[in-house]
Amino acid sequence: YFRSGAPPVIAPFHTHFPRDTAVPGSFTLTLTWSLPNRTTGVFNITSPLPGDWFLAAHLPKDEGKISVKGLYEECQYLFQPQLIVQRLVGIAVLYPGYVSAQSIAPHNRSSLYKVFVPSHTSRVLVRVLGCRAGNRSAAGCPLWLKVRAKAPPLHNSTALDCRERAPCQLALELPVWQRWCYVLLEKGLGVPGPIHFQLTVQLTDCSRPGLARAPALLPAAAMNMPQSFGALVSLSLGESLAPLVPNGTQAPPAVPPPGERCWPIRPTLRNELDTFSVHFYIFFGPNVSVPPDRPALFGISLLPVLDSGGVLNLELKLNV
């Protein structure tokens, strides 16, 4: 079993998890050796997520047969994992808020891009404009648009067929902060010639106070909360970032701002109870009112080393 970010949750002896337990999925692979000269198994992970990966291995339970000691051969197993990394370099960088002219050559099947997502970003919007197949404009762009956070898109990533939409745009809601977001453009089947298009990415920033901020979340309350626990921020569709204009790009056309409001994030306080236990207290809680027009969001600070492999227990009591 192998998993990104934390050790895999497994039940090797077919045990049952407690009731109302959400078990995240892990990549599983069974390695079986029937020949004595085969002692190496190789498996590939395409476009892996960045960060730590964890592996767990176990032997199946024996059959429980009764045998006379000394009349059978005891086997010992040694698990030696080895990692080989192949890096992908030279990925084109997209600058938020500007339109860049791109093309896919006839001998290429796809084109990969990436854009950095800063903190307080609530939405990533990718748009494909002015698509031309060869020297003529296409009514429907023969491209597939795929978006994935932290790693290049896979076959099951968020995808959109641009042949049915003009302009073609795909949004990634609530992206991962301080990470790269990857955009993949793939040719459709039966398109031999080059494809020219314009590509733009807009990031929605909500770091500034909005109309929907709770009145109780005053700046004075932030002084009592360490910075590592998160700031009193909100999530909304607001203003896009405006970096310096890179070469070969132009400012995008004016887009009317959406009507969504900011969603305030309720901060939490991290309390170290002992070496193995941590308790999170909700500021201005524990009673929380959930309005019908927006969700209630909470920020929980999980440390990458101390909290890896633990169990997160959430207790919810409803009083409607």
Short mmCIF file of C-alpha atoms in Angstrom, two decimals:
data_model
loop_
_atom_site.label_atom_id
_atom_site.label_comp_id
_atom_site.label_asym_id
_atom_site.label_seq_id
_atom_site.Cartn_x
_atom_site.Cartn_y
_atom_site.Cartn_z
CA TYR A 1 0.00 0.00 0.00
CA PHE A 2 1.29 3.47 -0.78
CA ARG A 3 -0.18 6.91 -0.25
CA SER A 4 0.82 10.56 -0.54
CA GLY A 5 0.93 12.92 2.43
CA ALA A 6 0.32 10.43 5.23
CA PRO A 7 0.71 6.69 5.93
CA PRO A 8 -1.93 4.52 4.24
CA VAL A 9 -4.89 3.38 6.29
CA ILE A 10 -5.12 -0.40 5.88
CA ALA A 11 -6.80 -3.37 7.52
CA PRO A 12 -4.42 -6.27 6.77
CA PHE A 13 -6.29 -8.79 8.91
CA HIS A 14 -9.76 -7.93 7.53
CA THR A 15 -10.73 -6.00 10.64
CA HIS A 16 -13.53 -3.45 10.68
CA PHE A 17 -13.18 0.28 11.22
CA PRO A 18 -15.38 2.03 13.79
CA ARG A 19 -18.79 3.21 12.71
CA ASP A 20 -19.02 6.52 10.83
CA THR A 21 -15.34 6.42 9.90
CA ALA A 22 -14.15 7.97 6.65
CA VAL A 23 -11.17 5.96 5.37
CA PRO A 24 -9.21 7.70 2.58
CA GLY A 25 -8.32 5.62 -0.41
CA SER A 26 -4.79 4.31 -0.91
CA PHE A 27 -3.01 2.92 -3.90
CA THR A 28 -2.81 -0.85 -3.49
CA LEU A 29 -0.73 -3.36 -5.36
CA THR A 30 -0.29 -7.07 -4.69
CA LEU A 31 3.11 -8.48 -5.63
CA THR A 32 3.09 -12.25 -6.09
CA TRP A 33 6.19 -14.26 -6.90
CA SER A 34 5.69 -17.80 -8.13
CA LEU A 35 9.18 -18.30 -9.57
CA PRO A 36 12.21 -18.45 -7.28
CA ASN A 37 14.35 -16.28 -9.60
CA ARG A 38 11.87 -13.38 -9.61
CA THR A 39 12.47 -11.22 -6.56
CA THR A 40 11.85 -7.69 -7.87
CA GLY A 41 8.56 -5.97 -8.54
CA VAL A 42 8.32 -2.59 -10.29
CA PHE A 43 5.33 -0.25 -10.36
CA ASN A 44 5.01 3.26 -11.77
CA ILE A 45 3.23 6.31 -10.39
CA THR A 46 2.42 8.80 -13.14
CA SER A 47 2.30 12.50 -12.19
CA PRO A 48 2.69 11.93 -8.43
CA LEU A 49 1.73 14.54 -5.89
CA PRO A 50 4.68 16.48 -4.42
CA GLY A 51 5.82 15.83 -0.87
CA ASP A 52 6.29 12.72 1.23
CA TRP A 53 5.03 9.31 0.16
CA PHE A 54 4.50 6.43 2.58
CA LEU A 55 4.65 2.70 1.88
CA ALA A 56 3.36 -0.21 3.96
CA ALA A 57 3.88 -3.91 3.26
CA HIS A 58 2.62 -7.01 5.06
CA LEU A 59 2.48 -10.75 4.45
CA PRO A 60 -0.84 -12.59 4.15
CA LYS A 61 -1.91 -14.48 7.22
CA ASP A 62 -0.74 -18.07 7.29
CA GLU A 63 -3.20 -20.90 6.77
CA GLY A 64 -2.85 -22.08 10.35
CA LYS A 65 -1.93 -25.64 9.49
CA ILE A 66 -0.29 -27.75 12.19
CA SER A 67 3.21 -28.88 11.16
CA VAL A 68 5.94 -30.80 12.89
CA LYS A 69 8.88 -28.59 13.73
CA GLY A 70 11.96 -29.37 11.68
CA LEU A 71 10.08 -31.07 8.83
CA TYR A 72 9.33 -27.88 6.89
CA GLU A 73 11.48 -24.98 5.79
CA GLU A 74 10.93 -21.61 7.41
CA CYS A 75 11.15 -18.58 5.11
CA GLN A 76 12.18 -15.07 6.02
CA TYR A 77 11.19 -12.09 3.91
CA LEU A 78 13.09 -8.83 3.50
CA PHE A 79 11.35 -5.79 2.02
CA GLN A 80 13.72 -3.33 0.36
CA PRO A 81 11.92 -0.49 -1.46
CA GLN A 82 13.87 1.62 -3.93
CA LEU A 83 12.72 4.87 -5.52
CA ILE A 84 13.66 6.16 -8.98
CA VAL A 85 12.45 9.67 -9.85
CA GLN A 86 12.11 11.06 -13.35
CA ARG A 87 11.71 14.83 -13.32
CA LEU A 88 9.65 16.87 -15.74
CA VAL A 89 11.37 20.17 -16.54
CA GLY A 90 10.72 23.04 -18.88
CA ILE A 91 7.01 23.50 -18.09
CA ALA A 92 5.67 26.81 -19.37
CA VAL A 93 4.53 29.21 -16.64
CA LEU A 94 1.26 31.12 -16.99
CA TYR A 95 0.96 34.59 -15.50
CA PRO A 96 -2.44 35.27 -13.92
CA GLY A 97 -4.45 38.06 -15.46
CA TYR A 98 -2.82 38.13 -18.90
CA VAL A 99 -3.50 36.50 -22.25
CA SER A 100 -0.69 34.57 -23.94
CA ALA A 101 -0.61 33.16 -27.46
CA GLN A 102 0.04 29.40 -27.51
CA SER A 103 0.12 26.63 -30.10
CA ILE A 104 0.44 22.86 -30.31
CA ALA A 105 2.69 21.63 -33.11
CA PRO A 106 1.49 18.86 -35.47
CA HIS A 107 3.93 16.32 -33.99
CA ASN A 108 2.83 17.05 -30.39
CA ARG A 109 -0.18 15.51 -28.72
CA SER A 110 -0.55 17.93 -25.83
CA SER A 111 0.87 20.99 -24.09
CA LEU A 112 1.40 21.42 -20.34
CA TYR A 113 1.40 24.66 -18.33
CA LYS A 114 1.49 25.64 -14.69
CA VAL A 115 0.41 28.63 -12.60
CA PHE A 116 1.29 29.39 -8.97
CA VAL A 117 -1.65 29.72 -6.58
CA PRO A 118 -0.92 32.12 -3.68
CA SER A 119 -2.70 32.20 -0.35
CA HIS A 120 -6.30 33.40 -0.05
CA THR A 121 -7.16 32.20 -3.57
CA SER A 122 -10.69 30.86 -3.83
CA ARG A 123 -10.90 30.09 -7.53
CA VAL A 124 -8.71 29.35 -10.54
CA LEU A 125 -10.35 30.07 -13.90
CA VAL A 126 -8.67 28.87 -17.11
CA ARG A 127 -9.95 30.17 -20.45
CA VAL A 128 -9.09 29.16 -24.02
CA LEU A 129 -9.80 31.89 -26.59
CA GLY A 130 -9.37 32.40 -30.34
CA CYS A 131 -8.84 28.75 -31.22
CA ARG A 132 -7.65 28.07 -34.80
CA ALA A 133 -7.02 24.67 -36.34
CA GLY A 134 -4.34 25.30 -38.98
CA ASN A 135 -5.03 28.61 -40.76
CA ARG A 136 -8.78 28.72 -40.21
CA SER A 137 -10.86 29.51 -37.17
CA ALA A 138 -12.69 26.57 -35.67
CA ALA A 139 -16.28 26.82 -34.50
CA GLY A 140 -15.44 24.32 -31.79
CA CYS A 141 -11.88 24.06 -30.55
CA PRO A 142 -10.65 20.44 -30.97
CA LEU A 143 -8.94 20.46 -27.58
CA TRP A 144 -9.48 18.88 -24.20
CA LEU A 145 -8.83 21.19 -21.25
CA LYS A 146 -7.70 19.52 -18.02
CA VAL A 147 -6.80 21.11 -14.67
CA ARG A 148 -5.26 19.56 -11.57
CA ALA A 149 -3.75 20.96 -8.40
CA LYS A 150 -0.19 20.15 -7.26
CA ALA A 151 0.59 17.73 -10.11
CA PRO A 152 -0.01 17.34 -13.87
CA PRO A 153 -3.50 16.11 -14.77
CA LEU A 154 -4.32 12.42 -15.10
CA HIS A 155 -6.99 10.55 -17.06
CA ASN A 156 -9.52 11.07 -14.27
CA SER A 157 -8.74 14.75 -13.60
CA THR A 158 -11.21 17.57 -14.11
CA ALA A 159 -11.61 17.84 -17.90
CA LEU A 160 -13.69 19.79 -20.43
CA ASP A 161 -14.29 19.23 -24.14
CA CYS A 162 -13.71 22.58 -25.84
CA ARG A 163 -15.45 21.53 -29.07
CA GLU A 164 -18.83 22.31 -27.53
CA ARG A 165 -17.95 25.59 -25.82
CA ALA A 166 -16.64 28.91 -27.14
CA PRO A 167 -14.92 30.36 -25.25
CA CYS A 168 -13.83 27.26 -23.37
CA GLN A 169 -13.29 27.83 -19.67
CA LEU A 170 -12.79 25.54 -16.69
CA ALA A 171 -12.85 26.60 -13.02
CA LEU A 172 -11.13 24.96 -10.07
CA GLU A 173 -12.89 25.95 -6.85
CA LEU A 174 -11.02 26.30 -3.55
CA PRO A 175 -7.56 25.35 -4.87
CA VAL A 176 -4.62 24.36 -2.69
CA TRP A 177 -2.68 27.43 -1.55
CA GLN A 178 1.04 27.97 -2.07
CA ARG A 179 1.21 25.25 -4.72
CA TRP A 180 1.40 25.00 -8.49
CA CYS A 181 -1.75 24.34 -10.45
CA TYR A 182 -1.26 22.49 -13.75
CA VAL A 183 -3.16 23.02 -17.00
CA LEU A 184 -3.08 20.44 -19.81
CA LEU A 185 -4.33 20.99 -23.37
CA GLU A 186 -4.74 17.80 -25.40
CA LYS A 187 -5.60 17.43 -29.06
CA GLY A 188 -8.72 15.63 -30.10
CA LEU A 189 -8.60 12.50 -32.19
CA GLY A 190 -8.07 13.01 -35.90
CA VAL A 191 -6.48 16.48 -35.72
CA PRO A 192 -3.21 16.26 -37.70
CA GLY A 193 -2.35 19.94 -38.13
CA PRO A 194 -1.26 22.59 -35.64
CA ILE A 195 -3.68 24.32 -33.28
CA HIS A 196 -3.28 27.97 -32.29
CA PHE A 197 -5.10 29.48 -29.34
CA GLN A 198 -4.91 32.06 -26.57
CA LEU A 199 -4.69 31.01 -22.96
CA THR A 200 -5.47 33.06 -19.86
CA VAL A 201 -5.72 32.25 -16.16
CA GLN A 202 -7.53 34.35 -13.59
CA LEU A 203 -7.06 33.87 -9.85
CA THR A 204 -9.74 35.04 -7.47
CA ASP A 205 -8.28 36.69 -4.38
CA CYS A 206 -10.17 37.20 -1.14
CA SER A 207 -7.47 38.38 1.21
CA ARG A 208 -9.12 41.77 1.66
CA PRO A 209 -12.11 42.28 3.95
CA GLY A 210 -15.44 41.70 2.24
CA LEU A 211 -19.05 42.55 2.95
CA ALA A 212 -19.75 39.10 4.30
CA ARG A 213 -17.13 39.18 7.03
CA ALA A 214 -18.61 38.47 10.40
CA PRO A 215 -18.79 41.59 12.62
CA ALA A 216 -17.26 39.67 15.53
CA LEU A 217 -14.04 38.93 13.62
CA LEU A 218 -12.31 42.18 14.46
CA PRO A 219 -8.58 42.83 14.03
CA ALA A 220 -8.18 42.75 17.81
CA ALA A 221 -9.22 39.09 17.84
CA ALA A 222 -6.43 38.21 15.45
CA MET A 223 -3.86 39.47 17.97
CA ASN A 224 -4.70 36.57 20.29
CA MET A 225 -4.09 33.93 17.64
CA PRO A 226 -0.59 32.87 16.51
CA GLN A 227 0.15 33.36 12.86
CA SER A 228 0.76 29.64 12.32
CA PHE A 229 -2.87 28.92 13.16
CA GLY A 230 -4.08 30.82 10.11
CA ALA A 231 -5.37 34.32 9.61
CA LEU A 232 -8.86 35.72 9.68
CA VAL A 233 -9.34 35.39 5.96
CA SER A 234 -12.25 34.84 3.64
CA LEU A 235 -12.93 32.97 0.45
CA SER A 236 -14.58 34.77 -2.39
CA LEU A 237 -14.38 35.76 -6.01
CA GLY A 238 -12.61 39.09 -5.86
CA GLU A 239 -9.78 40.84 -7.65
CA SER A 240 -7.24 38.99 -9.75
CA LEU A 241 -3.52 39.29 -9.24
CA ALA A 242 -1.70 41.75 -11.50
CA PRO A 243 1.96 40.78 -11.95
CA LEU A 244 4.31 42.40 -14.39
CA VAL A 245 3.41 41.84 -18.01
CA PRO A 246 5.72 39.09 -19.34
CA ASN A 247 6.89 38.99 -22.92
CA GLY A 248 4.35 37.74 -25.41
CA THR A 249 1.31 38.44 -23.26
CA GLN A 250 -1.36 41.08 -23.25
CA ALA A 251 -3.89 42.30 -20.74
CA PRO A 252 -7.14 40.30 -20.81
CA PRO A 253 -10.49 41.81 -21.68
CA ALA A 254 -12.53 43.22 -18.87
CA VAL A 255 -14.62 40.55 -17.14
CA PRO A 256 -17.55 41.54 -14.96
CA PRO A 257 -16.94 40.50 -11.34
CA PRO A 258 -19.12 37.63 -10.13
CA GLY A 259 -21.68 38.21 -7.43
CA GLU A 260 -20.46 35.74 -4.84
CA ARG A 261 -19.51 37.08 -1.44
CA CYS A 262 -16.66 36.14 0.81
CA TRP A 263 -17.01 33.11 3.03
CA PRO A 264 -15.39 33.85 6.41
CA ILE A 265 -13.10 31.16 7.77
CA ARG A 266 -13.57 30.59 11.48
CA PRO A 267 -10.14 30.16 13.09
CA THR A 268 -9.25 27.43 15.57
CA LEU A 269 -6.75 27.26 18.41
CA ARG A 270 -4.33 24.34 18.57
CA ASN A 271 -3.79 22.97 22.10
CA GLU A 272 -1.09 20.35 22.71
CA LEU A 273 -2.61 18.08 25.37
CA ASP A 274 0.28 15.61 25.53
CA THR A 275 2.82 13.96 23.24
CA PHE A 276 0.23 12.12 21.17
CA SER A 277 -2.92 14.23 21.54
CA VAL A 278 -3.94 17.60 20.13
CA HIS A 279 -7.22 19.41 20.69
CA PHE A 280 -8.60 22.15 18.47
CA TYR A 281 -10.83 24.83 19.95
CA ILE A 282 -13.09 26.94 17.75
CA PHE A 283 -12.85 30.67 18.29
CA PHE A 284 -16.17 32.22 19.31
CA GLY A 285 -17.55 28.69 19.74
CA PRO A 286 -18.38 25.94 20.34
CA ASN A 287 -21.92 26.78 19.18
CA VAL A 288 -21.86 27.62 15.48
CA SER A 289 -24.76 28.89 13.42
CA VAL A 290 -24.85 27.76 9.80
CA PRO A 291 -26.85 30.19 7.64
CA PRO A 292 -28.78 28.85 4.66
CA ASP A 293 -26.96 31.00 2.10
CA ARG A 294 -23.32 30.01 2.79
CA PRO A 295 -21.33 27.23 4.45
CA ALA A 296 -19.40 27.35 7.71
CA LEU A 297 -15.65 26.99 7.19
CA PHE A 298 -13.03 26.14 9.82
CA GLY A 299 -9.25 26.22 9.57
CA ILE A 300 -7.39 23.36 11.30
CA SER A 301 -3.59 23.52 11.43
CA LEU A 302 -2.10 20.04 10.96
CA LEU A 303 1.68 19.88 11.17
CA PRO A 304 3.42 17.89 8.42
CA VAL A 305 5.50 15.67 10.72
CA LEU A 306 3.87 15.54 14.15
CA ASP A 307 0.35 14.95 12.83
CA SER A 308 1.19 12.52 10.02
CA GLY A 309 -0.32 9.09 10.54
CA GLY A 310 -2.68 10.15 13.30
CA VAL A 311 -6.45 9.98 13.55
CA LEU A 312 -8.57 13.11 13.27
CA ASN A 313 -11.78 12.81 15.30
CA LEU A 314 -14.57 15.30 14.56
CA GLU A 315 -17.58 15.37 16.85
CA LEU A 316 -20.68 17.07 15.51
CA LYS A 317 -23.85 17.68 17.50
CA LEU A 318 -26.81 19.03 15.55
CA ASN A 319 -29.51 21.18 17.10
CA VAL A 320 -31.90 22.22 14.35
#
